[in-house]
XYZ file of C-alpha atoms in Angstrom:
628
model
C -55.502 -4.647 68.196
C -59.271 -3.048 69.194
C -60.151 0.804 68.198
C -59.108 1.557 71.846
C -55.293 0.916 71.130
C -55.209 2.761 67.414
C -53.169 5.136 67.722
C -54.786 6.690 64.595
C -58.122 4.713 63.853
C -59.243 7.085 60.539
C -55.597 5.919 58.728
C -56.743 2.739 58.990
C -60.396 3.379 57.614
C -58.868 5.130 54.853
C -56.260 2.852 53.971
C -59.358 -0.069 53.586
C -61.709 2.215 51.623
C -58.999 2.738 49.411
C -57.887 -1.477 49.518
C -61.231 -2.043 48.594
C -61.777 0.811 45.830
C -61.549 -1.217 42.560
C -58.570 0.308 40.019
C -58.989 2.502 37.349
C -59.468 1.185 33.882
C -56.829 1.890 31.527
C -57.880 4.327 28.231
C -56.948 2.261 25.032
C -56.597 3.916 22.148
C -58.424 1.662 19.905
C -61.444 -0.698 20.823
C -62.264 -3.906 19.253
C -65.727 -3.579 16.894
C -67.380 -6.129 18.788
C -67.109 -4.199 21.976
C -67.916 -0.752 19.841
C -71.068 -2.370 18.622
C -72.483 -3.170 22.031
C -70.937 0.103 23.098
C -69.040 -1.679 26.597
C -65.765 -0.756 27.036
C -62.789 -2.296 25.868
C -59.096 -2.808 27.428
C -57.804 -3.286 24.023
C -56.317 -6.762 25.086
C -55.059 -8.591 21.665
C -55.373 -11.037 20.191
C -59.136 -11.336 22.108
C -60.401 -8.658 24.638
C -61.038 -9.534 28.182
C -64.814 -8.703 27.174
C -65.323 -10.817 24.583
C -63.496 -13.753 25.659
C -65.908 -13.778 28.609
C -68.514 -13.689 26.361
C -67.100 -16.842 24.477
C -66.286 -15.011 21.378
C -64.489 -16.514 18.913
C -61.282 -14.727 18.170
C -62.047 -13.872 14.165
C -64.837 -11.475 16.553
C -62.723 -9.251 18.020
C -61.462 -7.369 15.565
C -59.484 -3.337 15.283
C -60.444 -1.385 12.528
C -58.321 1.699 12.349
C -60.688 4.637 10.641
C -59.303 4.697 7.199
C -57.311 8.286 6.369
C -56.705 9.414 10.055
C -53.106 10.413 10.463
C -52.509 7.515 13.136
C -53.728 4.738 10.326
C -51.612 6.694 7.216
C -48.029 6.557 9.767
C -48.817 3.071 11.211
C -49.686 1.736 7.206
C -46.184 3.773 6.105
C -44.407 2.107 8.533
C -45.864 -1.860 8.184
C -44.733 -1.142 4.460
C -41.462 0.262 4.943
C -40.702 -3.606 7.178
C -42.199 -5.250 4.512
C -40.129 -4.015 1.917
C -36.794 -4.340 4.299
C -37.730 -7.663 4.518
C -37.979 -8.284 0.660
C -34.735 -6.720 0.222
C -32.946 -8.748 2.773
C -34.217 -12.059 1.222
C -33.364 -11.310 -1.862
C -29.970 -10.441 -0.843
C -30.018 -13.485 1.028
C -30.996 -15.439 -2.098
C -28.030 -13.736 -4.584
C -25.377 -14.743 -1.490
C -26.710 -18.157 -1.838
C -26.887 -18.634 -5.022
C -23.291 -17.126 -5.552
C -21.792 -19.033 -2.976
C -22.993 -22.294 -5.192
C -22.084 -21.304 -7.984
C -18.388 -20.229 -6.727
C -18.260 -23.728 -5.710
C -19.253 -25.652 -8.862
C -16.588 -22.754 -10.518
C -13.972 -23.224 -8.325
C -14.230 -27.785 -8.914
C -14.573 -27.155 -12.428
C -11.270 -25.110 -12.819
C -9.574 -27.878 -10.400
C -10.453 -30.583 -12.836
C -9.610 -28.326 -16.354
C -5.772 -27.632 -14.563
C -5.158 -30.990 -13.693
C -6.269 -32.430 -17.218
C -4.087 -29.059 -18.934
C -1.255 -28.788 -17.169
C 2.188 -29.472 -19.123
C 4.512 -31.601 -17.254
C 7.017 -28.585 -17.251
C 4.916 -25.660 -15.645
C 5.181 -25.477 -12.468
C 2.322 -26.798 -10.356
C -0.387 -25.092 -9.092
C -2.654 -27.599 -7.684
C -1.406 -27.023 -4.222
C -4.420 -25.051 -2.209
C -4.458 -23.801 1.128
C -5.729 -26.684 3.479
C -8.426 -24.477 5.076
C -10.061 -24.558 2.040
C -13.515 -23.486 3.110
C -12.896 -20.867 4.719
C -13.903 -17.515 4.009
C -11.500 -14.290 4.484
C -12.876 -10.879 5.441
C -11.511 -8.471 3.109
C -10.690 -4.720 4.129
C -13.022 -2.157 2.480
C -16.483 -2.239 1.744
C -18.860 0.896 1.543
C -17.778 3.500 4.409
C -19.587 5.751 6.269
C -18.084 8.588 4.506
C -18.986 10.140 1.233
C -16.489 11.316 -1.255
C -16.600 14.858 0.246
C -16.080 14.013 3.813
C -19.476 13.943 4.914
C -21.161 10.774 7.025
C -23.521 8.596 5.125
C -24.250 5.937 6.742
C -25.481 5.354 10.401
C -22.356 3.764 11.380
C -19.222 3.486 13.843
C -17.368 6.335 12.868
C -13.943 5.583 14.007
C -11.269 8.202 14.752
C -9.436 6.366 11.784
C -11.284 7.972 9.378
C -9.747 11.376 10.400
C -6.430 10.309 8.897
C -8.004 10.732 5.644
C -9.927 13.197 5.680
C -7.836 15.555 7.585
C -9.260 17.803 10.897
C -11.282 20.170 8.276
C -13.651 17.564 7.203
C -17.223 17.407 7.695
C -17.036 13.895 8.851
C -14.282 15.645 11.805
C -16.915 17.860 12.737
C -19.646 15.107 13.088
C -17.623 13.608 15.352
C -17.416 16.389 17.515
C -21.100 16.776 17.104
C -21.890 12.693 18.097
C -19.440 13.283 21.358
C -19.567 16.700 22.321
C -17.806 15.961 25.882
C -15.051 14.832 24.503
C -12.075 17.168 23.657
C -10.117 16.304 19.879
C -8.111 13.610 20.697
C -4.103 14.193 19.867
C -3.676 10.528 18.844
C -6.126 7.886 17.003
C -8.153 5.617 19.577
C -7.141 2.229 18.875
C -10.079 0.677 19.496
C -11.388 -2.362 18.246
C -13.296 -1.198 15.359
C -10.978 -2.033 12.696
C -10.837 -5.349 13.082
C -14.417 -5.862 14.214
C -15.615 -4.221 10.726
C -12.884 -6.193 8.839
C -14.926 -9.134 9.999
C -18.377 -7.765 8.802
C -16.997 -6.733 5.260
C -16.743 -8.434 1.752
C -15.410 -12.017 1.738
C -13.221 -13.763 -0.993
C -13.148 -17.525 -1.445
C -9.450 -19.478 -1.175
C -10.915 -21.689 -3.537
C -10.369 -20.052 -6.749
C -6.576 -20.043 -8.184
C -5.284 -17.162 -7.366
C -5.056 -18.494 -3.792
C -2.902 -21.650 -5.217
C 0.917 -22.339 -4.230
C 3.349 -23.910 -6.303
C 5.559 -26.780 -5.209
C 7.026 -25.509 -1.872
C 10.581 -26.425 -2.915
C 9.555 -23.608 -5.871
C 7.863 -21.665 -3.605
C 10.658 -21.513 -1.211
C 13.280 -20.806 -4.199
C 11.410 -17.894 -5.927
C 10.855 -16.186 -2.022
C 14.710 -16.536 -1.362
C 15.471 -15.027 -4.937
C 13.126 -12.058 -3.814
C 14.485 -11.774 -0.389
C 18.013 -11.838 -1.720
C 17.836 -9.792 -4.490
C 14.899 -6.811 -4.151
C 14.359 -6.967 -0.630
C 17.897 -6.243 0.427
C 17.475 -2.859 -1.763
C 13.768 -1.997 -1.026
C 13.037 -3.486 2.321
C 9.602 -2.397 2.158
C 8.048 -5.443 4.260
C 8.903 -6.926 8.038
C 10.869 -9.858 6.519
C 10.667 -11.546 9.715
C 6.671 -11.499 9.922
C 5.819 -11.837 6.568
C 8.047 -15.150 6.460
C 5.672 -15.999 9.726
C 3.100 -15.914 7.735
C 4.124 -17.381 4.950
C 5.046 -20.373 7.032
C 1.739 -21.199 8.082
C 0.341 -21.052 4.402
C 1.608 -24.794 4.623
C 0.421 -25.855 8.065
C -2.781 -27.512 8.365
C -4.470 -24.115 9.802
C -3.603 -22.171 6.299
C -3.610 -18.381 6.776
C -4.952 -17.192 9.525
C -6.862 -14.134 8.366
C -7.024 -10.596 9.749
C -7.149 -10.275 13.606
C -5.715 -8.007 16.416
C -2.467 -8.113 17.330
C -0.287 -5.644 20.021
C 2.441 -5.220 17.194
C -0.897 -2.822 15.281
C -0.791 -2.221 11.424
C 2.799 -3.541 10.345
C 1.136 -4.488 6.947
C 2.145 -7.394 5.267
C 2.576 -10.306 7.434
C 0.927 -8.332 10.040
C -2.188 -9.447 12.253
C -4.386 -7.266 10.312
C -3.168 -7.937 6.748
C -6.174 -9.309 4.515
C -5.558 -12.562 2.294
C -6.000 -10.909 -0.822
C -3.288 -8.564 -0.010
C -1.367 -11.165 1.051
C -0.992 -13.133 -1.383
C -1.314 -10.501 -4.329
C 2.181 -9.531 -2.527
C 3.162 -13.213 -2.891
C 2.419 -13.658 -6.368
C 4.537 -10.355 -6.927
C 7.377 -11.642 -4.943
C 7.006 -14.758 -6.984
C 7.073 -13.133 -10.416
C 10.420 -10.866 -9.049
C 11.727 -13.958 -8.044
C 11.690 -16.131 -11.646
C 13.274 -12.610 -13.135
C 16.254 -13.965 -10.617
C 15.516 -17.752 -11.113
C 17.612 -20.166 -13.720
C 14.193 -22.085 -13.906
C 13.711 -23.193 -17.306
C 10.349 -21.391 -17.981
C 10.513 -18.848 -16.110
C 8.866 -16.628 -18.509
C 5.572 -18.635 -19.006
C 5.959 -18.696 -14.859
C 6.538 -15.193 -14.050
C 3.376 -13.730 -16.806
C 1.298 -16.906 -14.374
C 2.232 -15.229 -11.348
C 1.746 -11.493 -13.010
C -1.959 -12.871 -13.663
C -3.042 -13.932 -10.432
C -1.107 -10.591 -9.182
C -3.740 -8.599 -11.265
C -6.654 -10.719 -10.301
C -6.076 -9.944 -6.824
C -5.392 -6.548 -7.181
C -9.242 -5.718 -7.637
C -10.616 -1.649 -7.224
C -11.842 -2.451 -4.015
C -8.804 -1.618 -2.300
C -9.444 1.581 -3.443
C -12.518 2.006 -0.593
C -10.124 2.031 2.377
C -6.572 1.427 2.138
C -4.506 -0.007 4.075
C -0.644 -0.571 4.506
C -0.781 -3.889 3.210
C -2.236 -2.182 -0.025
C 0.473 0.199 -0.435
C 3.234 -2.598 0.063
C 1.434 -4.790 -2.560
C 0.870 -1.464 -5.207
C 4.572 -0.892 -4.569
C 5.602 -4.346 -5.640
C 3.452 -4.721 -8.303
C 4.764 -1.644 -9.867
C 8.254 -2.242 -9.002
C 7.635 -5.870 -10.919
C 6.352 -3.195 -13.837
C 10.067 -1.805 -14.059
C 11.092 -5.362 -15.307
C 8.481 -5.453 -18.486
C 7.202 -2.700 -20.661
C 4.871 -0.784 -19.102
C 6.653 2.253 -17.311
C 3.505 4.155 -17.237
C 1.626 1.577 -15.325
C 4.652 1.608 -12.970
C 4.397 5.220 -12.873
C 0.503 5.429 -12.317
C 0.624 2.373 -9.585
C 3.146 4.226 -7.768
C 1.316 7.370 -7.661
C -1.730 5.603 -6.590
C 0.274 3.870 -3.645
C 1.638 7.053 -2.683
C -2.054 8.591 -2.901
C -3.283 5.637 -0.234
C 0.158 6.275 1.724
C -0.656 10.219 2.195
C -4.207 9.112 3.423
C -2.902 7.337 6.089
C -0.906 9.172 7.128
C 2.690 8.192 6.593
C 3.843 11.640 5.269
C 4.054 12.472 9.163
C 4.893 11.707 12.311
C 1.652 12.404 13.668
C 0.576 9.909 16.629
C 3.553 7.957 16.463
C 4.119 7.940 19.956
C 0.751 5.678 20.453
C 2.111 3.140 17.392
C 4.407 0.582 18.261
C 8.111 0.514 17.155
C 7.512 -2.097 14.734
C 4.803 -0.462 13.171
C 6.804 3.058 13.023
C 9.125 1.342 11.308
C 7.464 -0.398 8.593
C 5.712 2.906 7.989
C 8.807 5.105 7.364
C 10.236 2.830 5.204
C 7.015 2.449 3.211
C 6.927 6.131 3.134
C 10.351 6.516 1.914
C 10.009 3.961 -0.855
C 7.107 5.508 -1.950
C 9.020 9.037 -2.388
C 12.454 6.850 -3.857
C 10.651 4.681 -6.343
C 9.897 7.048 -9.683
C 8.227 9.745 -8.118
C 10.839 12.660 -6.254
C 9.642 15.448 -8.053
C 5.832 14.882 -7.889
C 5.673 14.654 -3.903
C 9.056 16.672 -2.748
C 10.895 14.419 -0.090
C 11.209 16.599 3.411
C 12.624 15.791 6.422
C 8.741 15.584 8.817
C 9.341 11.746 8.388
C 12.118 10.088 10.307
C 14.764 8.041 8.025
C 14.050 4.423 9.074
C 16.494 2.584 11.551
C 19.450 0.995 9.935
C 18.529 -2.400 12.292
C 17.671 -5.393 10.459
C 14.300 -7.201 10.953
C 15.505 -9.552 12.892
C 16.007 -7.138 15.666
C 12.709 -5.141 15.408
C 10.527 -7.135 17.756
C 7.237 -6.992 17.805
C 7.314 -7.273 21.358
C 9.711 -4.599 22.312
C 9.526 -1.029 23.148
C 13.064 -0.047 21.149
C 14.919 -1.283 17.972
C 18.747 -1.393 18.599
C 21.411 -3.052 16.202
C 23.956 -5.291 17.940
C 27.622 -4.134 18.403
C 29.657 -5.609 15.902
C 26.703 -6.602 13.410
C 26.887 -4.422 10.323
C 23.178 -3.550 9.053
C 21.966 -4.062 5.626
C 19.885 -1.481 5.806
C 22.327 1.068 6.094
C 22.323 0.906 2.528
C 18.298 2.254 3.186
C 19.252 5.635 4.736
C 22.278 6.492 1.892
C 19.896 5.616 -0.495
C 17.360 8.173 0.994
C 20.011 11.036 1.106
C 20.567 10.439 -2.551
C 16.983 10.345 -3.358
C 16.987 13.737 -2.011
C 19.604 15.007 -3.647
C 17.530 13.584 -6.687
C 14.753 15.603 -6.232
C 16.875 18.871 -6.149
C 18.607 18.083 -9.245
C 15.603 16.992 -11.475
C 13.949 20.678 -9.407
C 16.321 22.836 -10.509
C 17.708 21.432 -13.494
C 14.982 19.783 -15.338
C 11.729 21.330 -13.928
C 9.856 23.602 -16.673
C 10.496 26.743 -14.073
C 13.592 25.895 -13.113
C 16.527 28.058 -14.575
C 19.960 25.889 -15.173
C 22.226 28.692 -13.916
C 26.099 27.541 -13.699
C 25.597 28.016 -9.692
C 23.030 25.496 -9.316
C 24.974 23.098 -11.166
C 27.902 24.037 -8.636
C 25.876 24.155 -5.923
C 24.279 20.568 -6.863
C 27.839 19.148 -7.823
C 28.981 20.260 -4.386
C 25.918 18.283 -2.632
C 27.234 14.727 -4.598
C 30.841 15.083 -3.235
C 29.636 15.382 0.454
C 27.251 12.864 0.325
C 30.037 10.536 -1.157
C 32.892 11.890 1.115
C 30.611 11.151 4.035
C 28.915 7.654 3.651
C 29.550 5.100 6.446
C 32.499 2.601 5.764
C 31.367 -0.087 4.837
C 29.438 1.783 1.791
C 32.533 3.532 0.481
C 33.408 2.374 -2.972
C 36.361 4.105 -3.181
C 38.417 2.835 -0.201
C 37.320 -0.474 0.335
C 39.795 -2.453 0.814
C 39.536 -6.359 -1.077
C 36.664 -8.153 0.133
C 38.202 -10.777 2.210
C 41.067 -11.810 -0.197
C 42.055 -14.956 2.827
C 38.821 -16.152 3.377
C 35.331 -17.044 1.812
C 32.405 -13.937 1.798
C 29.711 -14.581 4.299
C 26.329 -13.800 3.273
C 26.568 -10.176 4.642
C 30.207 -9.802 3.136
C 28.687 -10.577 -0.502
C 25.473 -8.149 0.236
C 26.852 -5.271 1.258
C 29.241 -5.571 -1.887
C 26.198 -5.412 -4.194
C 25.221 -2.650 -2.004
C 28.152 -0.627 -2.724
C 27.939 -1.312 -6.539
C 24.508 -0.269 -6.855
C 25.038 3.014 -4.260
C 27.977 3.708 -6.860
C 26.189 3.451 -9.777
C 23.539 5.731 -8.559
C 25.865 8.089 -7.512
C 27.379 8.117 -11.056
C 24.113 8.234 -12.579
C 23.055 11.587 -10.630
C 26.060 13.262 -11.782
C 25.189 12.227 -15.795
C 21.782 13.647 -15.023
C 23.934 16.491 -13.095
C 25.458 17.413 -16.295
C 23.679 15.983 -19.288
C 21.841 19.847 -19.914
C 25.071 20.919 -20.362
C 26.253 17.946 -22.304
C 23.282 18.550 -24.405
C 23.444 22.097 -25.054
C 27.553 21.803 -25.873
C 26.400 19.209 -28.478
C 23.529 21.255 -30.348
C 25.752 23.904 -30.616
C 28.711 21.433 -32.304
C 26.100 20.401 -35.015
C 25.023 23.917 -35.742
C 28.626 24.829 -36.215
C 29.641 22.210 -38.222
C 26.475 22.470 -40.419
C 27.258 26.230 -41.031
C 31.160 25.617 -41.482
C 29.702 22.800 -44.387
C 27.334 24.846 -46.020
C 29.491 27.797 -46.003
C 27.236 30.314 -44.752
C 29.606 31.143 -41.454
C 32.324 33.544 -40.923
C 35.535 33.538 -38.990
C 33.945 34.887 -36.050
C 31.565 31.957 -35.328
C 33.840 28.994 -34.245
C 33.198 25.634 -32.934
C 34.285 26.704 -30.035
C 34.045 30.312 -29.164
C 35.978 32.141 -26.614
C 33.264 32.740 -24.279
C 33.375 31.420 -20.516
C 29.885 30.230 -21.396
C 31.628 28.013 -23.668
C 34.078 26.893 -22.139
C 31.607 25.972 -19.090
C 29.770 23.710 -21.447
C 32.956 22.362 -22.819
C 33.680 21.201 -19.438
C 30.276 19.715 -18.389
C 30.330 17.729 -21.679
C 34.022 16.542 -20.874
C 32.682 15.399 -17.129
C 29.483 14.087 -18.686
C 31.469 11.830 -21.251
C 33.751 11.051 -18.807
C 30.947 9.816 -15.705
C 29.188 7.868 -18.725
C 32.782 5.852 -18.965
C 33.084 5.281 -14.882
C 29.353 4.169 -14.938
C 29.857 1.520 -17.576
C 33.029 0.753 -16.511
C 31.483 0.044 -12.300
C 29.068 -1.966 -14.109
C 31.150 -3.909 -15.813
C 33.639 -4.943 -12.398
C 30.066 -6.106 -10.682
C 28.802 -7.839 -13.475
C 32.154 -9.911 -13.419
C 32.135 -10.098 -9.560
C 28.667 -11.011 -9.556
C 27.764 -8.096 -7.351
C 25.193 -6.264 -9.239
C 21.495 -5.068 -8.593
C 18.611 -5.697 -10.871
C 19.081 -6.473 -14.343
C 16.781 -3.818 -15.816
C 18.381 -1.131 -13.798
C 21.731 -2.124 -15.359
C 20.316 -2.090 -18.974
C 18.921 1.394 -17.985
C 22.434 2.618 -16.811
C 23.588 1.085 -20.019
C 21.321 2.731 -22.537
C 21.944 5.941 -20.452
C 25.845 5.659 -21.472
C 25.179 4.296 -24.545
C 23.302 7.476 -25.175
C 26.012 9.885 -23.731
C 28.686 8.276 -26.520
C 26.572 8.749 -29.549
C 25.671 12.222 -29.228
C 29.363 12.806 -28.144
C 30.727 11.014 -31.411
C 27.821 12.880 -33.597
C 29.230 16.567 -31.769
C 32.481 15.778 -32.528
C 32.440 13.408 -36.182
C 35.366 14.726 -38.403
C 37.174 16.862 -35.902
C 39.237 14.711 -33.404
C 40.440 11.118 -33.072
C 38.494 8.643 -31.087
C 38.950 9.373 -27.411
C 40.023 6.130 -25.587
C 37.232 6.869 -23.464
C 34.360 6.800 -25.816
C 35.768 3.837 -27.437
C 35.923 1.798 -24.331
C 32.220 2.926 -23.032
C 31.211 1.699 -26.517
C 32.492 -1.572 -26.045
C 31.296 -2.008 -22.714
C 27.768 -1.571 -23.860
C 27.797 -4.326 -26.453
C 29.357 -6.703 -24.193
């Protein structure tokens, strides 16, 4: 197209005077000294300039100095330092994992070979190690991004988790409001994917050292049914159904399958998201309940093996972020500590478990309308153990926790949205929810009656007495001690027939044991004033006026509480004795307790009344039944 036909001939002048207008060079901040010594300029092209590569230069020629002391050259020298030294660091953490890891290994074949050249032909074996034997577990815990004071430390995921211990007041609450300030306070935890993803990134434990080993699984399978059918059916603190899932696959070729995400969320033990360590620090426990049930013949030597690895596994690091599979492990370990001698170590694990428990949250209902059912479940009966097992007065039972289902696990699905017993099916864990009634009437009694404020009027011990008869005149059927009629005299006891009976015994024998606690002030007083009388009527020093027994309705109060006291002590010994011969009792060491208890009741009952009366055919019988 000619000049003649441009519709605008100067656009197109323009546009080629500008086409043929070479570009601007780009300022660099620093030139090369080859170019600054011939004073050309420099595009600051590295590792060689365009100028000096046209001039052939080699490349040890074109060279930046940075003028030494300017602020640029001070920053850019901090900062090539500052990588230096990251990168140090990181090796030699690289190094100590390495050099661990070999050492673990050479450990771990060395122990193999001592047990199989030690091991008596009577102790049960322990040479039996998970099949994925390489494999390394992620652990829950590790350092978290919050300090001890609730403030953020570390440049890291902060998950809404974290709010559930540290409450909505904390600094790290506020930071999180800070990091996202378009988004409102959330009513319920996000359940993201953070948990597990940091599970993955955290500490890891070896299966290779012993506390990971199984006995024989016909042992195995014998000390877990002892547990199940003699602890469990009294403190069903774990999903029986899932943690015998995962107990299952300890003996497949796969082995445990580690933490991971599951729909079902935190059910604890036997859950998707229940470390190995926790796991089988559990097992161990269950284990070591189990041979105090067991006719093996060392159980002994067996149960202090399975208290060792229990220990070993029960390292401080759970103590960086619990979990419910921590609490559930603390609570058996210290419930296994009721069966030895250490009642303060029961005493200061269940306190710690409880501790863990109120940091996540299980004291409340809070968000339990974004848990599963499953899940709400295992954490009110966690809860409720935590308040039944020692510990009443400490943390005061209240009623913002729902009393768990009485549906047995076989009927809590993972998988469904509701929890319903069958028609017809009697629940063993009804026993669960009359236990938790008399655990609060517990905490009332030792609150008014034995708490350093509390004043022992005669109406509190009315009022209390009147809270034991309702809770006994209502209990469900099946519970009732009283009324029962014989247990199937025509036929054989099913498995349910034969557990509810040991129910019953032990829900009697509690009951029994509330009232001696009821009335054992009283008891006590009624006795201290017996020996003061006596030892004035011996000496000589009283008068007429002061009697054993004055006419007082003080008096005559405690004369009566002793009378019931003495009298309870004879029923509890006397229940004890009909399960013992029925074989329908609880644990051993809570029937020695109950025992000791009575045992205790008679002797200060013979000391009050030595000289005065004949043997009461109550006191003598007790007395018998404790030395049987």
């Amino acid at each position: 197209m000619d000049a003649t036909t441009d519709p605008n001939p100067s656009a197109n002048e323009d546009a080629a005077s500008v086409t043929a207008r070479p570009a601007k060079r780009k300022r660099v901040a620093l030139a090369c000294d080859n170019c600054r010594e011939r004073k050309i300029k420099c595009d600051g092209t590295k590792p060689v300039c365009s100028p000096c590569k046209k001039r052939g230069e080699r490349p040890t020629r074109c060279v930046y100095t940075v003028i030494s002391g300017t602020a640029k050259q001070i920053s850019e020298q901090e900062y090539i330092t500052s990588l230096q030294k990251q990168m140090q660091d990181m090796q030699l953490v690289i190094d100590q994992l390495r050099k661990e890891a070999e050492q673990g290994t050479a450990n771990a074949n060395a122990n193999a070979n001592i047990n199989r050249s030690s091991k008596s032909p009577g102790e049960p074996s322990t040479a039996h190690i998970l099949p994925a034997q390489r494999v390394r577990v992620p652990e829950a815990g590790g350092p978290s991004p919050v300090s001890a004071m609730g403030a953020t430390t570390l440049n890291s995921t902060l998950n809404s988790r974290q709010d559930e211990f540290f409450g909505q007041s904390s600094v790290h609450s506020l930071l999180r409001e800070v990091s996202h300030p378009d988004r409102q306070r959330s009513s319920a935890p996000q359940r993201d994917r953070d948990r597990a993803s940091a599970s993955f990134h955290s500490k890891a434990t070896s299966l290779l050292t012993a506390e990971f080993a199984l006995p024989p699984r016909q042992v195995a399978d014998q000390l877990l049914d002892l547990y199940f059918g003699n602890v469990h059916i009294f403190y069903p603190w774990t999903h029986s159904a899932g943690f015998r899932r995962r107990y299952e696959s300890l003996w497949t070729s796969a082995g445990y399958p580690g933490p991971h995400l599951g729909d079902a969320g935190d059910i604890g033990l036997g859950g998707d998201q229940c470390s190995a360590s926790s796991f089988f620090c559990a097992l161990n426990a269950m284990f070591a309940l189990g041979c105090e049930f067991s006719d093996l013949p060392q159980k002994e030597s067996a149960s202090e093996m399975f208290n060792s690895r229990m220990k070993s596994l029960l390292q401080i690091d759970i103590l960086d972020k619990g979990d419910l599979s921590h609490i559930q492990a603390l609570l058996l370990v210290g419930h296994y500590a009721l069966s030895g001698e250490y009642p303060i170590r029961c005493y200061n694990i269940v306190g710690l478990a409880c501790r863990i428990a109120m940091g996540l949250g299980l004291h409340t209902e809070r968000h339990a309308d974004q848990r599963s059912v499953t899940e709400n479940e295992v954490r009110r009966r966690v809860w409720t153990v935590c308040m039944t097992l020692g510990r009443p007065p400490v943390l005061q039972m209240t009623d913002d926790v729902l009393v768990p289902a009485a549906v047995d696990d076989e009927f809590i699905r993972t998988d469904a949205e509701t929890c319903v017993q069958p028609e017809g099916t009697i629940s063993q864990n009804l026993f669960v929810v009359e236990n938790i009634r008399l655990a609060k009437i517990l905490g009332k009694i030792l609150a008014s009656i034995y708490w350093p404020s509390s004043s022992s009027d005669f109406s509190a011990l009315v009022r209390l007495d009147s809270l034991l008869e309702d809770f006994r005149t209502s209990l469900v059927g099946v519970l009732r001690w009283w009324d029962v009629e014989t247990d199937r005299e025509h036929g054989a006891l099913t498995y349910r027939d034969h557990v509810l009976r040991r129910q019953r015994n032990v829900l009697h024998a509690r009951f029994l044991h509330l009232k001696i606690l009821l009335y054992r002030p009283s008891f006590s007083a009624f006795c201290a004033d017996a020996r003061r009388s006596r030892q004035r009527r011996d000496t000589g020093s009283g008068s007429d006026e002061v009697a054993f027994l004055t006419n007082t309705l003080q008096s005559a109060f405690q004369a009566q509480c002793a009378t019931t006291c003495v009298q309870v002590a004879y029923e509890l010994s006397s229940s004890l004795l009909a399960a013992r011969e029925g074989e329908a009792t609880g644990a051993w060491w809570f029937s020695l307790f109950y025992l000791m208890t009575c045992g205790g009741i008679i002797i200060l009952a013979e000391c009050a009344q030595a000289g005065r009366r004949g043997k009461m055919p109550a006191r003598e019988a007790t007395w018998s039944i404790c030395f049987s």
